[in-house]
CSV table of C-alpha atoms in Angstrom, one decimal:
chain,number,residue,atom,x,y,z
T,1,GLU,CA,23.3,-27.1,50.1
T,2,ALA,CA,23.1,-30.4,50.4
T,3,ASP,CA,25.2,-31.8,53.0
T,4,ILE,CA,26.0,-35.5,51.7
T,5,TYR,CA,29.6,-36.7,51.6
T,6,GLN,CA,31.2,-39.9,49.9
T,7,THR,CA,34.7,-41.0,50.7
T,8,PRO,CA,37.0,-41.8,49.2
T,9,ARG,CA,36.7,-39.5,45.9
T,10,TYR,CA,38.9,-41.9,44.0
T,11,LEU,CA,40.4,-45.3,44.5
T,12,VAL,CA,42.2,-47.6,42.7
T,13,ILE,CA,42.3,-51.4,44.1
T,14,GLY,CA,43.5,-54.7,43.0
T,15,THR,CA,41.1,-57.8,42.1
T,16,GLY,CA,39.9,-59.8,44.7
T,17,LYS,CA,40.2,-57.0,47.3
T,18,LYS,CA,37.1,-56.1,49.6
T,19,ILE,CA,36.3,-52.4,49.7
T,20,THR,CA,33.7,-50.4,51.6
T,21,LEU,CA,32.6,-46.8,50.1
T,22,GLU,CA,31.1,-44.7,52.5
T,23,CYS,CA,28.5,-42.0,52.2
T,24,SER,CA,27.2,-39.9,55.0
T,25,GLN,CA,24.3,-37.4,55.2
T,26,THR,CA,23.7,-34.9,58.0
T,27,MET,CA,20.2,-33.6,56.8
T,28,GLY,CA,18.3,-36.4,58.6
T,29,HIS,CA,16.9,-38.0,55.4
T,30,ASP,CA,15.3,-41.3,55.6
T,31,LYS,CA,15.7,-42.4,51.8
T,32,MET,CA,19.1,-43.1,50.7
T,33,TYR,CA,20.4,-44.5,47.4
T,34,TRP,CA,23.3,-45.9,45.3
T,35,TYR,CA,23.6,-45.4,41.8
T,36,GLN,CA,26.5,-46.7,39.3
T,37,GLN,CA,27.2,-44.4,36.3
T,38,ASP,CA,29.8,-45.2,33.7
T,39,PRO,CA,31.4,-42.3,31.7
T,40,GLY,CA,28.7,-40.7,29.7
T,41,MET,CA,26.1,-43.2,30.4
T,42,GLU,CA,22.7,-43.1,32.5
T,43,LEU,CA,22.6,-43.7,36.5
T,44,HIS,CA,21.9,-47.2,37.4
T,45,LEU,CA,20.1,-48.0,40.7
T,46,ILE,CA,22.1,-50.7,42.5
T,47,HIS,CA,20.5,-50.3,46.2
T,48,TYR,CA,18.3,-48.2,48.3
T,49,SER,CA,16.8,-47.7,51.8
T,50,TYR,CA,13.9,-46.0,53.3
T,51,GLY,CA,15.3,-46.2,56.6
T,52,VAL,CA,17.2,-47.8,59.5
T,53,ASN,CA,17.5,-51.5,58.9
T,54,SER,CA,15.8,-51.3,55.8
T,55,THR,CA,17.6,-51.8,52.5
T,56,GLU,CA,16.4,-53.3,48.9
T,57,LYS,CA,18.2,-54.1,45.6
T,58,GLY,CA,17.8,-52.0,42.6
T,59,ASP,CA,17.5,-52.6,38.7
T,60,LEU,CA,21.2,-53.4,38.5
T,61,SER,CA,22.9,-56.6,40.1
T,62,SER,CA,26.5,-55.2,41.0
T,63,GLU,CA,27.2,-58.0,43.4
T,64,SER,CA,27.6,-55.5,46.4
T,65,THR,CA,25.8,-55.3,49.7
T,66,VAL,CA,24.8,-52.3,51.9
T,67,SER,CA,23.7,-51.5,55.3
T,68,ARG,CA,21.7,-49.0,57.2
T,69,ILE,CA,22.5,-49.1,61.0
T,70,ARG,CA,21.9,-45.6,61.3
T,71,THR,CA,20.1,-42.9,59.6
T,72,GLU,CA,23.2,-40.7,58.3
T,73,HIS,CA,25.3,-43.6,57.3
T,74,PHE,CA,24.9,-45.7,53.9
T,75,PRO,CA,28.1,-47.9,53.3
T,76,LEU,CA,28.4,-50.1,50.0
T,77,THR,CA,30.6,-53.2,50.1
T,78,LEU,CA,32.0,-55.1,47.5
T,79,GLU,CA,33.3,-58.3,48.8
T,80,SER,CA,35.7,-59.1,46.1
T,81,ALA,CA,36.5,-56.4,43.4
T,82,ARG,CA,36.5,-57.4,39.8
T,83,PRO,CA,37.7,-55.3,36.9
T,84,SER,CA,33.9,-55.2,35.8
T,85,HIS,CA,33.2,-53.1,38.9
T,86,THR,CA,35.2,-50.1,37.4
T,87,SER,CA,32.8,-47.0,37.6
T,88,GLN,CA,31.8,-44.2,39.4
T,89,TYR,CA,29.3,-44.8,42.5
T,90,LEU,CA,27.0,-42.0,43.7
T,91,CYS,CA,25.2,-42.1,46.8
T,92,ALA,CA,21.9,-39.7,47.2
T,93,SER,CA,19.3,-38.9,49.9
T,94,THR,CA,15.8,-37.5,49.7
T,95,GLY,CA,13.6,-36.1,52.4
T,96,LEU,CA,10.1,-35.1,52.5
T,97,GLY,CA,10.3,-32.9,49.4
T,98,ALA,CA,11.2,-36.2,47.0
T,99,GLU,CA,14.1,-34.4,45.4
T,100,ALA,CA,17.4,-36.3,45.7
T,101,PHE,CA,20.5,-34.7,46.8
T,102,PHE,CA,23.8,-36.3,45.7
T,103,GLY,CA,27.2,-36.5,46.9
T,104,GLN,CA,30.4,-35.9,44.8
T,105,GLY,CA,31.0,-39.5,44.1
T,106,THR,CA,33.4,-42.2,44.2
T,107,ARG,CA,35.3,-43.2,41.0
T,108,LEU,CA,36.6,-46.6,41.6
T,109,THR,CA,39.3,-48.5,39.4
T,110,VAL,CA,39.9,-52.1,39.9
T,111,VAL,CA,42.9,-53.5,38.2
L,1,GLU,CA,10.7,-50.5,28.9
L,2,ASP,CA,12.0,-47.1,28.9
L,3,GLN,CA,10.0,-45.1,31.5
L,4,VAL,CA,12.1,-42.0,31.1
L,5,THR,CA,13.1,-40.9,27.8
L,6,GLN,CA,15.0,-37.7,27.0
L,7,SER,CA,15.5,-36.3,23.8
L,8,PRO,CA,17.8,-35.2,22.0
L,9,GLU,CA,20.8,-37.4,23.3
L,10,ALA,CA,23.2,-34.5,22.6
L,11,LEU,CA,22.5,-30.6,21.5
L,12,ARG,CA,25.0,-28.4,20.2
L,13,LEU,CA,24.2,-24.7,20.4
L,14,GLN,CA,25.7,-21.1,19.9
L,15,GLU,CA,26.0,-18.9,22.8
L,16,GLY,CA,22.6,-17.0,22.8
L,17,GLU,CA,20.7,-19.5,20.6
L,18,SER,CA,17.8,-20.6,22.6
L,19,SER,CA,16.4,-24.2,22.7
L,20,SER,CA,14.5,-26.9,24.6
L,21,LEU,CA,15.3,-30.0,25.8
L,22,ASN,CA,12.5,-32.9,26.2
L,23,CYS,CA,11.8,-35.7,28.8
L,24,SER,CA,8.9,-38.0,28.2
L,25,TYR,CA,7.5,-40.4,30.9
L,26,THR,CA,5.3,-43.4,30.9
L,27,VAL,CA,4.9,-44.0,34.6
L,28,SER,CA,1.6,-44.1,36.3
L,29,GLY,CA,1.2,-42.2,39.5
L,30,LEU,CA,3.6,-39.6,39.1
L,31,ARG,CA,4.7,-38.1,42.7
L,32,GLY,CA,7.2,-35.9,41.2
L,33,LEU,CA,9.7,-34.9,38.1
L,34,PHE,CA,12.9,-33.5,38.6
L,35,TRP,CA,15.7,-31.9,36.6
L,36,TYR,CA,19.6,-32.2,37.6
L,37,ARG,CA,22.7,-30.7,36.0
L,38,GLN,CA,25.6,-33.0,35.9
L,39,ASP,CA,29.1,-31.8,35.3
L,40,PRO,CA,31.8,-34.2,34.0
L,41,GLY,CA,33.1,-36.4,37.0
L,42,LYS,CA,30.8,-35.0,39.5
L,43,GLY,CA,27.4,-35.7,40.9
L,44,PRO,CA,24.2,-34.5,39.6
L,45,GLU,CA,23.0,-31.2,40.9
L,46,PHE,CA,19.2,-30.6,41.7
L,47,LEU,CA,17.6,-27.6,39.6
L,48,PHE,CA,13.8,-28.1,39.6
L,49,THR,CA,10.9,-30.1,41.1
L,50,LEU,CA,7.5,-30.0,39.1
L,51,TYR,CA,4.5,-32.1,40.8
L,52,SER,CA,1.6,-31.2,38.6
L,53,ALA,CA,0.6,-30.5,35.0
L,54,GLY,CA,0.8,-26.9,34.0
L,55,GLU,CA,3.6,-26.1,36.5
L,56,GLU,CA,6.2,-24.2,35.9
L,57,LYS,CA,10.0,-23.1,37.4
L,58,GLU,CA,12.5,-20.9,36.4
L,59,LYS,CA,16.0,-20.4,37.9
L,60,GLU,CA,18.4,-17.8,35.6
L,61,ARG,CA,18.3,-18.8,31.9
L,62,LEU,CA,16.3,-22.2,32.6
L,63,LYS,CA,12.7,-22.7,33.0
L,64,ALA,CA,11.0,-26.1,33.4
L,65,THR,CA,7.4,-27.2,32.5
L,66,LEU,CA,5.4,-30.0,32.8
L,67,THR,CA,2.5,-31.9,30.9
L,68,LYS,CA,0.9,-35.0,31.7
L,69,LYS,CA,3.3,-37.0,29.6
L,70,GLU,CA,6.2,-34.8,29.4
L,71,SER,CA,8.5,-31.9,30.5
L,72,PHE,CA,10.6,-29.5,28.9
L,73,LEU,CA,13.8,-27.5,29.9
L,74,HIS,CA,13.8,-24.2,28.1
L,75,ILE,CA,17.1,-22.6,27.9
L,76,THR,CA,17.1,-18.9,27.0
L,77,ALA,CA,20.2,-17.0,25.7
L,78,PRO,CA,22.6,-20.0,26.7
L,79,LYS,CA,26.3,-19.1,28.0
L,80,PRO,CA,29.2,-21.8,27.5
L,81,GLU,CA,28.9,-22.1,31.3
L,82,ASP,CA,25.6,-24.0,30.5
L,83,SER,CA,27.3,-27.1,29.1
L,84,ALA,CA,26.5,-29.9,31.0
L,85,THR,CA,24.6,-33.0,30.7
L,86,TYR,CA,21.0,-32.5,32.1
L,87,LEU,CA,19.2,-35.3,33.5
L,88,CYS,CA,15.5,-36.1,34.0
L,89,ALA,CA,14.2,-38.4,36.9
L,90,VAL,CA,10.6,-39.2,38.0
L,91,VAL,CA,9.3,-40.6,41.1
L,92,GLN,CA,6.2,-42.8,41.6
L,93,ALA,CA,4.6,-43.7,45.1
L,94,GLY,CA,7.0,-46.3,47.1
L,95,THR,CA,9.8,-46.2,44.3
L,96,ALA,CA,13.1,-44.9,43.9
L,97,LEU,CA,14.1,-42.1,41.3
L,98,ILE,CA,14.0,-43.3,37.7
L,99,PHE,CA,16.6,-41.4,35.7
L,100,GLY,CA,16.5,-40.8,31.8
L,101,LYS,CA,19.8,-41.3,29.9
L,102,GLY,CA,20.2,-37.6,29.7
L,103,THR,CA,21.1,-34.6,27.0
L,104,THR,CA,24.5,-33.7,26.8
L,105,LEU,CA,24.4,-29.9,26.2
L,106,SER,CA,27.2,-28.0,24.6
L,107,VAL,CA,27.4,-24.1,24.2
L,108,SER,CA,30.2,-22.7,22.1
L,109,SER,CA,31.0,-19.0,22.1
């Protein structure tokens, strides 16, 4: 069973607030990813990392930033939340086998 | 340009009515093709990895196959608990997973 954890599971926050979504994995995986998914829609890659101090933007510009200071931790930060950021955010990691294991997601609502 | 295309978008089956989901891809240098199951409000759950044409994997009522251009997820005698969205994803060398839009399967008793 995959050990990848996201907190919080649900978050309702006001416009303009700064928020950080947490993602941690205990599998020692080098590669980690953040995806954004609206209800009933496809997953869009927003950030990924291939290791410590390595971060890249994905296809979707989400006005967010990430950091990878430790292998197990890959937080996502929104400097100023907007209603358009309302979505589900999914974190994933992959090891040598390339299959990705996902967390349960954070459902963000910006009011 | 879509690199991963899944069909149909939605599929309704009666319990016990077998069918197949399709995933076609146009990426070059395929390093792996993955099938996931996603229940509403949850993260995708890994099902299968396929690496080369001709490969097959099975798990309970599910069987995944791979050719050079597409993959099929065969569902034999489905049950209502198989209802979910099934996602296909591919990975090329040096890239992150590329997901299709998924097929939403509904199985009624």
